[in-house]
PDB file of N, CA and C in Angstrom:
ATOM      1  N   MET A   1     151.424  69.527  50.079  1.00  0.00           N
ATOM      2  CA  MET A   1     151.435  70.258  51.319  1.00  0.00           C
ATOM      3  C   MET A   1     151.393  71.768  51.096  1.00  0.00           C
ATOM      4  N   GLU A   2     151.794  72.203  49.919  1.00  0.00           N
ATOM      5  CA  GLU A   2     151.757  73.641  49.614  1.00  0.00           C
ATOM      6  C   GLU A   2     150.327  74.165  49.684  1.00  0.00           C
ATOM      7  N   TRP A   3     149.363  73.419  49.208  1.00  0.00           N
ATOM      8  CA  TRP A   3     147.965  73.854  49.232  1.00  0.00           C
ATOM      9  C   TRP A   3     147.493  74.038  50.675  1.00  0.00           C
ATOM     10  N   LEU A   4     147.958  73.165  51.569  1.00  0.00           N
ATOM     11  CA  LEU A   4     147.581  73.285  52.969  1.00  0.00           C
ATOM     12  C   LEU A   4     148.160  74.564  53.579  1.00  0.00           C
ATOM     13  N   ARG A   5     149.383  74.871  53.235  1.00  0.00           N
ATOM     14  CA  ARG A   5     150.015  76.094  53.713  1.00  0.00           C
ATOM     15  C   ARG A   5     149.257  77.318  53.208  1.00  0.00           C
ATOM     16  N   ARG A   6     148.837  77.316  51.923  1.00  0.00           N
ATOM     17  CA  ARG A   6     148.084  78.448  51.371  1.00  0.00           C
ATOM     18  C   ARG A   6     146.754  78.630  52.093  1.00  0.00           C
ATOM     19  N   ILE A   7     146.080  77.514  52.370  1.00  0.00           N
ATOM     20  CA  ILE A   7     144.800  77.598  53.079  1.00  0.00           C
ATOM     21  C   ILE A   7     145.020  78.170  54.470  1.00  0.00           C
ATOM     22  N   PHE A   8     146.065  77.727  55.149  1.00  0.00           N
ATOM     23  CA  PHE A   8     146.369  78.208  56.487  1.00  0.00           C
ATOM     24  C   PHE A   8     146.680  79.708  56.467  1.00  0.00           C
ATOM     25  N   ILE A   9     147.454  80.132  55.479  1.00  0.00           N
ATOM     26  CA  ILE A   9     147.795  81.554  55.357  1.00  0.00           C
ATOM     27  C   ILE A   9     146.538  82.373  55.093  1.00  0.00           C
ATOM     28  N   LYS A  10     145.670  81.902  54.185  1.00  0.00           N
ATOM     29  CA  LYS A  10     144.420  82.618  53.900  1.00  0.00           C
ATOM     30  C   LYS A  10     143.552  82.682  55.144  1.00  0.00           C
ATOM     31  N   SER A  11     143.509  81.594  55.893  1.00  0.00           N
ATOM     32  CA  SER A  11     142.713  81.557  57.113  1.00  0.00           C
ATOM     33  C   SER A  11     143.229  82.584  58.113  1.00  0.00           C
ATOM     34  N   LYS A  12     144.544  82.679  58.278  1.00  0.00           N
ATOM     35  CA  LYS A  12     145.124  83.663  59.191  1.00  0.00           C
ATOM     36  C   LYS A  12     144.829  85.083  58.729  1.00  0.00           C
ATOM     37  N   GLN A  13     144.894  85.316  57.397  1.00  0.00           N
ATOM     38  CA  GLN A  13     144.605  86.648  56.865  1.00  0.00           C
ATOM     39  C   GLN A  13     143.149  87.010  57.115  1.00  0.00           C
ATOM     40  N   THR A  14     142.241  86.055  56.934  1.00  0.00           N
ATOM     41  CA  THR A  14     140.820  86.295  57.174  1.00  0.00           C
ATOM     42  C   THR A  14     140.584  86.619  58.640  1.00  0.00           C
ATOM     43  N   GLN A  15     141.237  85.868  59.529  1.00  0.00           N
ATOM     44  CA  GLN A  15     141.107  86.139  60.955  1.00  0.00           C
ATOM     45  C   GLN A  15     141.646  87.525  61.292  1.00  0.00           C
ATOM     46  N   GLN A  16     142.773  87.885  60.705  1.00  0.00           N
ATOM     47  CA  GLN A  16     143.369  89.192  60.953  1.00  0.00           C
ATOM     48  C   GLN A  16     142.448  90.301  60.469  1.00  0.00           C
ATOM     49  N   ASN A  17     141.872  90.143  59.258  1.00  0.00           N
ATOM     50  CA  ASN A  17     140.954  91.147  58.723  1.00  0.00           C
ATOM     51  C   ASN A  17     139.717  91.258  59.602  1.00  0.00           C
ATOM     52  N   SER A  18     139.218  90.133  60.083  1.00  0.00           N
ATOM     53  CA  SER A  18     138.056  90.139  60.960  1.00  0.00           C
ATOM     54  C   SER A  18     138.378  90.870  62.260  1.00  0.00           C
ATOM     55  N   TYR A  19     139.560  90.610  62.801  1.00  0.00           N
ATOM     56  CA  TYR A  19     139.991  91.273  64.033  1.00  0.00           C
ATOM     57  C   TYR A  19     140.137  92.778  63.805  1.00  0.00           C
ATOM     58  N   GLU A  20     140.740  93.172  62.680  1.00  0.00           N
ATOM     59  CA  GLU A  20     140.912  94.592  62.372  1.00  0.00           C
ATOM     60  C   GLU A  20     139.561  95.281  62.220  1.00  0.00           C
ATOM     61  N   THR A  21     138.632  94.621  61.550  1.00  0.00           N
ATOM     62  CA  THR A  21     137.297  95.186  61.371  1.00  0.00           C
ATOM     63  C   THR A  21     136.614  95.364  62.712  1.00  0.00           C
ATOM     64  N   SER A  22     136.706  94.350  63.545  1.00  0.00           N
ATOM     65  CA  SER A  22     136.090  94.415  64.861  1.00  0.00           C
ATOM     66  C   SER A  22     136.723  95.512  65.710  1.00  0.00           C
ATOM     67  N   THR A  23     138.031  95.607  65.669  1.00  0.00           N
ATOM     68  CA  THR A  23     138.740  96.630  66.438  1.00  0.00           C
ATOM     69  C   THR A  23     138.380  98.028  65.942  1.00  0.00           C
ATOM     70  N   LEU A  24     138.368  98.203  64.630  1.00  0.00           N
ATOM     71  CA  LEU A  24     138.031  99.507  64.068  1.00  0.00           C
ATOM     72  C   LEU A  24     136.575  99.860  64.374  1.00  0.00           C
ATOM     73  N   ALA A  25     135.693  98.883  64.287  1.00  0.00           N
ATOM     74  CA  ALA A  25     134.286  99.124  64.614  1.00  0.00           C
ATOM     75  C   ALA A  25     134.151  99.572  66.063  1.00  0.00           C
ATOM     76  N   HIS A  26     134.908  98.929  66.939  1.00  0.00           N
ATOM     77  CA  HIS A  26     134.872  99.293  68.356  1.00  0.00           C
ATOM     78  C   HIS A  26     135.406 100.718  68.552  1.00  0.00           C
ATOM     79  N   GLU A  27     136.470 101.071  67.855  1.00  0.00           N
ATOM     80  CA  GLU A  27     137.031 102.421  67.969  1.00  0.00           C
ATOM     81  C   GLU A  27     136.059 103.469  67.451  1.00  0.00           C
ATOM     82  N   VAL A  28     135.367 103.167  66.353  1.00  0.00           N
ATOM     83  CA  VAL A  28     134.366 104.101  65.818  1.00  0.00           C
ATOM     84  C   VAL A  28     133.258 104.287  66.846  1.00  0.00           C
ATOM     85  N   TRP A  29     132.814 103.180  67.437  1.00  0.00           N
ATOM     86  CA  TRP A  29     131.760 103.247  68.455  1.00  0.00           C
ATOM     87  C   TRP A  29     132.209 104.106  69.639  1.00  0.00           C
ATOM     88  N   GLU A  30     133.431 103.877  70.117  1.00  0.00           N
ATOM     89  CA  GLU A  30     133.958 104.641  71.248  1.00  0.00           C
ATOM     90  C   GLU A  30     134.087 106.123  70.884  1.00  0.00           C
ATOM     91  N   ALA A  31     134.545 106.410  69.679  1.00  0.00           N
ATOM     92  CA  ALA A  31     134.690 107.806  69.241  1.00  0.00           C
ATOM     93  C   ALA A  31     133.327 108.487  69.172  1.00  0.00           C
ATOM     94  N   HIS A  32     132.331 107.758  68.713  1.00  0.00           N
ATOM     95  CA  HIS A  32     130.977 108.316  68.651  1.00  0.00           C
ATOM     96  C   HIS A  32     130.467 108.602  70.055  1.00  0.00           C
ATOM     97  N   LYS A  33     130.715 107.680  70.969  1.00  0.00           N
ATOM     98  CA  LYS A  33     130.327 107.867  72.366  1.00  0.00           C
ATOM     99  C   LYS A  33     131.022 109.090  72.963  1.00  0.00           C
ATOM    100  N   ASP A  34     132.317 109.232  72.689  1.00  0.00           N
ATOM    101  CA  ASP A  34     133.076 110.384  73.187  1.00  0.00           C
ATOM    102  C   ASP A  34     132.508 111.695  72.648  1.00  0.00           C
ATOM    103  N   LEU A  35     132.097 111.680  71.383  1.00  0.00           N
ATOM    104  CA  LEU A  35     131.506 112.886  70.789  1.00  0.00           C
ATOM    105  C   LEU A  35     130.190 113.230  71.483  1.00  0.00           C
ATOM    106  N   LYS A  36     129.383 112.228  71.772  1.00  0.00           N
ATOM    107  CA  LYS A  36     128.116 112.478  72.475  1.00  0.00           C
ATOM    108  C   LYS A  36     128.370 113.097  73.857  1.00  0.00           C
ATOM    109  N   VAL A  37     129.359 112.569  74.571  1.00  0.00           N
ATOM    110  CA  VAL A  37     129.699 113.106  75.892  1.00  0.00           C
ATOM    111  C   VAL A  37     130.183 114.543  75.769  1.00  0.00           C
ATOM    112  N   ALA A  38     131.026 114.795  74.775  1.00  0.00           N
ATOM    113  CA  ALA A  38     131.546 116.152  74.567  1.00  0.00           C
ATOM    114  C   ALA A  38     130.411 117.123  74.248  1.00  0.00           C
ATOM    115  N   GLU A  39     129.454 116.683  73.442  1.00  0.00           N
ATOM    116  CA  GLU A  39     128.318 117.543  73.109  1.00  0.00           C
ATOM    117  C   GLU A  39     127.465 117.826  74.350  1.00  0.00           C
ATOM    118  N   LEU A  40     127.313 116.825  75.207  1.00  0.00           N
ATOM    119  CA  LEU A  40     126.574 117.051  76.460  1.00  0.00           C
ATOM    120  C   LEU A  40     127.298 118.074  77.334  1.00  0.00           C
ATOM    121  N   LYS A  41     128.625 117.958  77.424  1.00  0.00           N
ATOM    122  CA  LYS A  41     129.410 118.918  78.206  1.00  0.00           C
ATOM    123  C   LYS A  41     129.259 120.330  77.635  1.00  0.00           C
ATOM    124  N   LEU A  42     129.239 120.418  76.303  1.00  0.00           N
ATOM    125  CA  LEU A  42     129.085 121.724  75.661  1.00  0.00           C
ATOM    126  C   LEU A  42     127.720 122.323  75.982  1.00  0.00           C
ATOM    127  N   ASN A  43     126.685 121.501  75.981  1.00  0.00           N
ATOM    128  CA  ASN A  43     125.342 121.992  76.290  1.00  0.00           C
ATOM    129  C   ASN A  43     125.194 122.421  77.746  1.00  0.00           C
ATOM    130  N   GLU A  44     125.993 121.819  78.620  1.00  0.00           N
ATOM    131  CA  GLU A  44     125.879 122.119  80.042  1.00  0.00           C
ATOM    132  C   GLU A  44     126.912 123.138  80.536  1.00  0.00           C
ATOM    133  N   ALA A  45     127.799 123.574  79.670  1.00  0.00           N
ATOM    134  CA  ALA A  45     128.848 124.523  80.071  1.00  0.00           C
ATOM    135  C   ALA A  45     128.224 125.861  80.450  1.00  0.00           C
ATOM    136  N   VAL A  46     128.769 126.450  81.517  1.00  0.00           N
ATOM    137  CA  VAL A  46     128.202 127.698  82.027  1.00  0.00           C
ATOM    138  C   VAL A  46     129.194 128.851  81.895  1.00  0.00           C
ATOM    139  N   ASN A  47     130.370 128.701  82.508  1.00  0.00           N
ATOM    140  CA  ASN A  47     131.314 129.814  82.484  1.00  0.00           C
ATOM    141  C   ASN A  47     132.249 129.701  81.271  1.00  0.00           C
ATOM    142  N   PRO A  48     132.945 130.771  80.951  1.00  0.00           N
ATOM    143  CA  PRO A  48     133.782 130.792  79.743  1.00  0.00           C
ATOM    144  C   PRO A  48     134.838 129.684  79.680  1.00  0.00           C
ATOM    145  N   ASP A  49     135.450 129.351  80.819  1.00  0.00           N
ATOM    146  CA  ASP A  49     136.450 128.285  80.814  1.00  0.00           C
ATOM    147  C   ASP A  49     135.824 126.932  80.471  1.00  0.00           C
ATOM    148  N   GLN A  50     134.665 126.657  81.015  1.00  0.00           N
ATOM    149  CA  GLN A  50     133.961 125.414  80.703  1.00  0.00           C
ATOM    150  C   GLN A  50     133.577 125.368  79.226  1.00  0.00           C
ATOM    151  N   ILE A  51     133.143 126.476  78.718  1.00  0.00           N
ATOM    152  CA  ILE A  51     132.748 126.544  77.310  1.00  0.00           C
ATOM    153  C   ILE A  51     133.955 126.297  76.409  1.00  0.00           C
ATOM    154  N   ASP A  52     135.085 126.948  76.723  1.00  0.00           N
ATOM    155  CA  ASP A  52     136.307 126.731  75.934  1.00  0.00           C
ATOM    156  C   ASP A  52     136.727 125.266  75.953  1.00  0.00           C
ATOM    157  N   TYR A  53     136.717 124.669  77.145  1.00  0.00           N
ATOM    158  CA  TYR A  53     137.104 123.271  77.276  1.00  0.00           C
ATOM    159  C   TYR A  53     136.140 122.368  76.497  1.00  0.00           C
ATOM    160  N   ALA A  54     134.846 122.625  76.614  1.00  0.00           N
ATOM    161  CA  ALA A  54     133.847 121.809  75.927  1.00  0.00           C
ATOM    162  C   ALA A  54     134.007 121.909  74.409  1.00  0.00           C
ATOM    163  N   ILE A  55     134.298 123.093  73.919  1.00  0.00           N
ATOM    164  CA  ILE A  55     134.525 123.277  72.482  1.00  0.00           C
ATOM    165  C   ILE A  55     135.755 122.488  72.050  1.00  0.00           C
ATOM    166  N   TYR A  56     136.811 122.572  72.849  1.00  0.00           N
ATOM    167  CA  TYR A  56     138.060 121.860  72.542  1.00  0.00           C
ATOM    168  C   TYR A  56     137.831 120.350  72.459  1.00  0.00           C
ATOM    169  N   ILE A  57     137.153 119.762  73.467  1.00  0.00           N
ATOM    170  CA  ILE A  57     136.974 118.309  73.437  1.00  0.00           C
ATOM    171  C   ILE A  57     135.972 117.881  72.369  1.00  0.00           C
ATOM    172  N   THR A  58     135.009 118.745  72.052  1.00  0.00           N
ATOM    173  CA  THR A  58     134.055 118.428  70.982  1.00  0.00           C
ATOM    174  C   THR A  58     134.771 118.394  69.638  1.00  0.00           C
ATOM    175  N   GLU A  59     135.606 119.394  69.385  1.00  0.00           N
ATOM    176  CA  GLU A  59     136.359 119.412  68.127  1.00  0.00           C
ATOM    177  C   GLU A  59     137.299 118.215  68.029  1.00  0.00           C
ATOM    178  N   ALA A  60     137.964 117.878  69.133  1.00  0.00           N
ATOM    179  CA  ALA A  60     138.878 116.731  69.135  1.00  0.00           C
ATOM    180  C   ALA A  60     138.114 115.432  68.872  1.00  0.00           C
ATOM    181  N   ALA A  61     136.957 115.281  69.479  1.00  0.00           N
ATOM    182  CA  ALA A  61     136.151 114.071  69.292  1.00  0.00           C
ATOM    183  C   ALA A  61     135.658 113.974  67.844  1.00  0.00           C
ATOM    184  N   GLU A  62     135.251 115.105  67.267  1.00  0.00           N
ATOM    185  CA  GLU A  62     134.809 115.104  65.873  1.00  0.00           C
ATOM    186  C   GLU A  62     135.945 114.708  64.938  1.00  0.00           C
ATOM    187  N   LYS A  63     137.121 115.261  65.176  1.00  0.00           N
ATOM    188  CA  LYS A  63     138.275 114.933  64.331  1.00  0.00           C
ATOM    189  C   LYS A  63     138.651 113.460  64.440  1.00  0.00           C
ATOM    190  N   ARG A  64     138.618 112.910  65.656  1.00  0.00           N
ATOM    191  CA  ARG A  64     138.938 111.494  65.839  1.00  0.00           C
ATOM    192  C   ARG A  64     137.922 110.609  65.126  1.00  0.00           C
ATOM    193  N   LEU A  65     136.637 110.929  65.264  1.00  0.00           N
ATOM    194  CA  LEU A  65     135.608 110.137  64.606  1.00  0.00           C
ATOM    195  C   LEU A  65     135.760 110.211  63.091  1.00  0.00           C
ATOM    196  N   ASN A  66     135.993 111.399  62.559  1.00  0.00           N
ATOM    197  CA  ASN A  66     136.182 111.543  61.113  1.00  0.00           C
ATOM    198  C   ASN A  66     137.410 110.782  60.620  1.00  0.00           C
ATOM    199  N   MET A  67     138.481 110.807  61.409  1.00  0.00           N
ATOM    200  CA  MET A  67     139.700 110.083  61.050  1.00  0.00           C
ATOM    201  C   MET A  67     139.424 108.582  60.979  1.00  0.00           C
ATOM    202  N   LEU A  68     138.699 108.050  61.955  1.00  0.00           N
ATOM    203  CA  LEU A  68     138.402 106.616  61.970  1.00  0.00           C
ATOM    204  C   LEU A  68     137.465 106.221  60.831  1.00  0.00           C
ATOM    205  N   ILE A  69     136.504 107.069  60.525  1.00  0.00           N
ATOM    206  CA  ILE A  69     135.600 106.785  59.408  1.00  0.00           C
ATOM    207  C   ILE A  69     136.373 106.804  58.097  1.00  0.00           C
ATOM    208  N   ARG A  70     137.273 107.765  57.957  1.00  0.00           N
ATOM    209  CA  ARG A  70     138.105 107.826  56.751  1.00  0.00           C
ATOM    210  C   ARG A  70     138.976 106.573  56.636  1.00  0.00           C
ATOM    211  N   GLU A  71     139.537 106.117  57.754  1.00  0.00           N
ATOM    212  CA  GLU A  71     140.352 104.902  57.746  1.00  0.00           C
ATOM    213  C   GLU A  71     139.528 103.686  57.336  1.00  0.00           C
ATOM    214  N   ALA A  72     138.319 103.612  57.830  1.00  0.00           N
ATOM    215  CA  ALA A  72     137.448 102.494  57.464  1.00  0.00           C
ATOM    216  C   ALA A  72     137.122 102.528  55.967  1.00  0.00           C
ATOM    217  N   ARG A  73     136.883 103.719  55.439  1.00  0.00           N
ATOM    218  CA  ARG A  73     136.612 103.841  54.000  1.00  0.00           C
ATOM    219  C   ARG A  73     137.826 103.451  53.171  1.00  0.00           C
ATOM    220  N   GLU A  74     139.014 103.881  53.599  1.00  0.00           N
ATOM    221  CA  GLU A  74     140.234 103.544  52.866  1.00  0.00           C
ATOM    222  C   GLU A  74     140.474 102.037  52.846  1.00  0.00           C
ATOM    223  N   ARG A  75     140.171 101.395  53.945  1.00  0.00           N
ATOM    224  CA  ARG A  75     140.320  99.928  54.014  1.00  0.00           C
ATOM    225  C   ARG A  75     139.148  99.204  53.370  1.00  0.00           C
ATOM    226  N   GLN A  76     138.142  99.981  52.980  1.00  0.00           N
ATOM    227  CA  GLN A  76     136.922  99.449  52.384  1.00  0.00           C
ATOM    228  C   GLN A  76     136.257  98.438  53.315  1.00  0.00           C
ATOM    229  N   LEU A  77     136.261  98.780  54.597  1.00  0.00           N
ATOM    230  CA  LEU A  77     135.632  97.925  55.587  1.00  0.00           C
ATOM    231  C   LEU A  77     134.155  98.254  55.677  1.00  0.00           C
ATOM    232  N   ILE A  78     133.388  97.237  55.862  1.00  0.00           N
ATOM    233  CA  ILE A  78     131.953  97.399  56.031  1.00  0.00           C
ATOM    234  C   ILE A  78     131.621  96.967  57.444  1.00  0.00           C
ATOM    235  N   ILE A  79     131.166  97.910  58.239  1.00  0.00           N
ATOM    236  CA  ILE A  79     130.770  97.590  59.602  1.00  0.00           C
ATOM    237  C   ILE A  79     129.271  97.302  59.558  1.00  0.00           C
ATOM    238  N   SER A  80     128.949  96.053  59.719  1.00  0.00           N
ATOM    239  CA  SER A  80     127.563  95.625  59.556  1.00  0.00           C
ATOM    240  C   SER A  80     126.704  96.065  60.731  1.00  0.00           C
ATOM    241  N   GLU A  81     125.402  96.033  60.511  1.00  0.00           N
ATOM    242  CA  GLU A  81     124.461  96.342  61.575  1.00  0.00           C
ATOM    243  C   GLU A  81     124.608  95.348  62.717  1.00  0.00           C
ATOM    244  N   LEU A  82     124.943  94.108  62.391  1.00  0.00           N
ATOM    245  CA  LEU A  82     125.154  93.090  63.406  1.00  0.00           C
ATOM    246  C   LEU A  82     126.291  93.487  64.333  1.00  0.00           C
ATOM    247  N   GLU A  83     127.381  93.989  63.769  1.00  0.00           N
ATOM    248  CA  GLU A  83     128.533  94.426  64.562  1.00  0.00           C
ATOM    249  C   GLU A  83     128.143  95.599  65.454  1.00  0.00           C
ATOM    250  N   VAL A  84     127.386  96.545  64.908  1.00  0.00           N
ATOM    251  CA  VAL A  84     126.953  97.704  65.681  1.00  0.00           C
ATOM    252  C   VAL A  84     126.034  97.253  66.816  1.00  0.00           C
ATOM    253  N   SER A  85     125.128  96.310  66.536  1.00  0.00           N
ATOM    254  CA  SER A  85     124.225  95.800  67.565  1.00  0.00           C
ATOM    255  C   SER A  85     125.002  95.115  68.676  1.00  0.00           C
ATOM    256  N   ARG A  86     126.035  94.361  68.304  1.00  0.00           N
ATOM    257  CA  ARG A  86     126.853  93.677  69.292  1.00  0.00           C
ATOM    258  C   ARG A  86     127.581  94.698  70.177  1.00  0.00           C
ATOM    259  N   LEU A  87     128.097  95.744  69.552  1.00  0.00           N
ATOM    260  CA  LEU A  87     128.790  96.778  70.318  1.00  0.00           C
ATOM    261  C   LEU A  87     127.831  97.513  71.247  1.00  0.00           C
ATOM    262  N   LYS A  88     126.614  97.785  70.766  1.00  0.00           N
ATOM    263  CA  LYS A  88     125.619  98.446  71.603  1.00  0.00           C
ATOM    264  C   LYS A  88     125.311  97.604  72.831  1.00  0.00           C
ATOM    265  N   ALA A  89     125.115  96.313  72.604  1.00  0.00           N
ATOM    266  CA  ALA A  89     124.787  95.422  73.712  1.00  0.00           C
ATOM    267  C   ALA A  89     125.951  95.342  74.702  1.00  0.00           C
ATOM    268  N   LYS A  90     127.157  95.342  74.196  1.00  0.00           N
ATOM    269  CA  LYS A  90     128.340  95.229  75.053  1.00  0.00           C
ATOM    270  C   LYS A  90     128.532  96.484  75.891  1.00  0.00           C
ATOM    271  N   ASN A  91     128.403  97.651  75.266  1.00  0.00           N
ATOM    272  CA  ASN A  91     128.682  98.910  75.960  1.00  0.00           C
ATOM    273  C   ASN A  91     127.449  99.508  76.629  1.00  0.00           C
ATOM    274  N   ASN A  92     126.342  99.466  75.946  1.00  0.00           N
ATOM    275  CA  ASN A  92     125.034  99.887  76.435  1.00  0.00           C
ATOM    276  C   ASN A  92     125.058 101.139  77.305  1.00  0.00           C
ATOM    277  N   THR A  93     125.737 102.178  76.856  1.00  0.00           N
ATOM    278  CA  THR A  93     125.759 103.428  77.605  1.00  0.00           C
ATOM    279  C   THR A  93     125.034 104.550  76.883  1.00  0.00           C
ATOM    280  N   PHE A  94     125.191 104.612  75.578  1.00  0.00           N
ATOM    281  CA  PHE A  94     124.511 105.629  74.774  1.00  0.00           C
ATOM    282  C   PHE A  94     123.880 104.967  73.584  1.00  0.00           C
ATOM    283  N   ASP A  95     122.795 105.545  73.110  1.00  0.00           N
ATOM    284  CA  ASP A  95     122.196 105.072  71.862  1.00  0.00           C
ATOM    285  C   ASP A  95     122.833 105.801  70.714  1.00  0.00           C
ATOM    286  N   MET A  96     123.062 105.106  69.621  1.00  0.00           N
ATOM    287  CA  MET A  96     123.634 105.752  68.432  1.00  0.00           C
ATOM    288  C   MET A  96     122.533 106.348  67.611  1.00  0.00           C
TER     289      MET A  96
END
């Protein structure tokens, strides 16, 4: 019965890793989308307050995206093209 327990534990770990990869991939996608929106706001900013705000959110979006990419590298996660395609189809708001 010990072998069955080991298989079950490995199966749960694989599911957990798959879930973490999917969640992280989704967060990277969302961060990329946020950066695109921030860049659009920066391009459309007119007065000094709008420009300051657009710069602030662009920098924040860049830092968040870089943080998530660094986390993915540390975990040695590979976000496949299939995962990216699935996320694109699900969200379908911006092209990457």
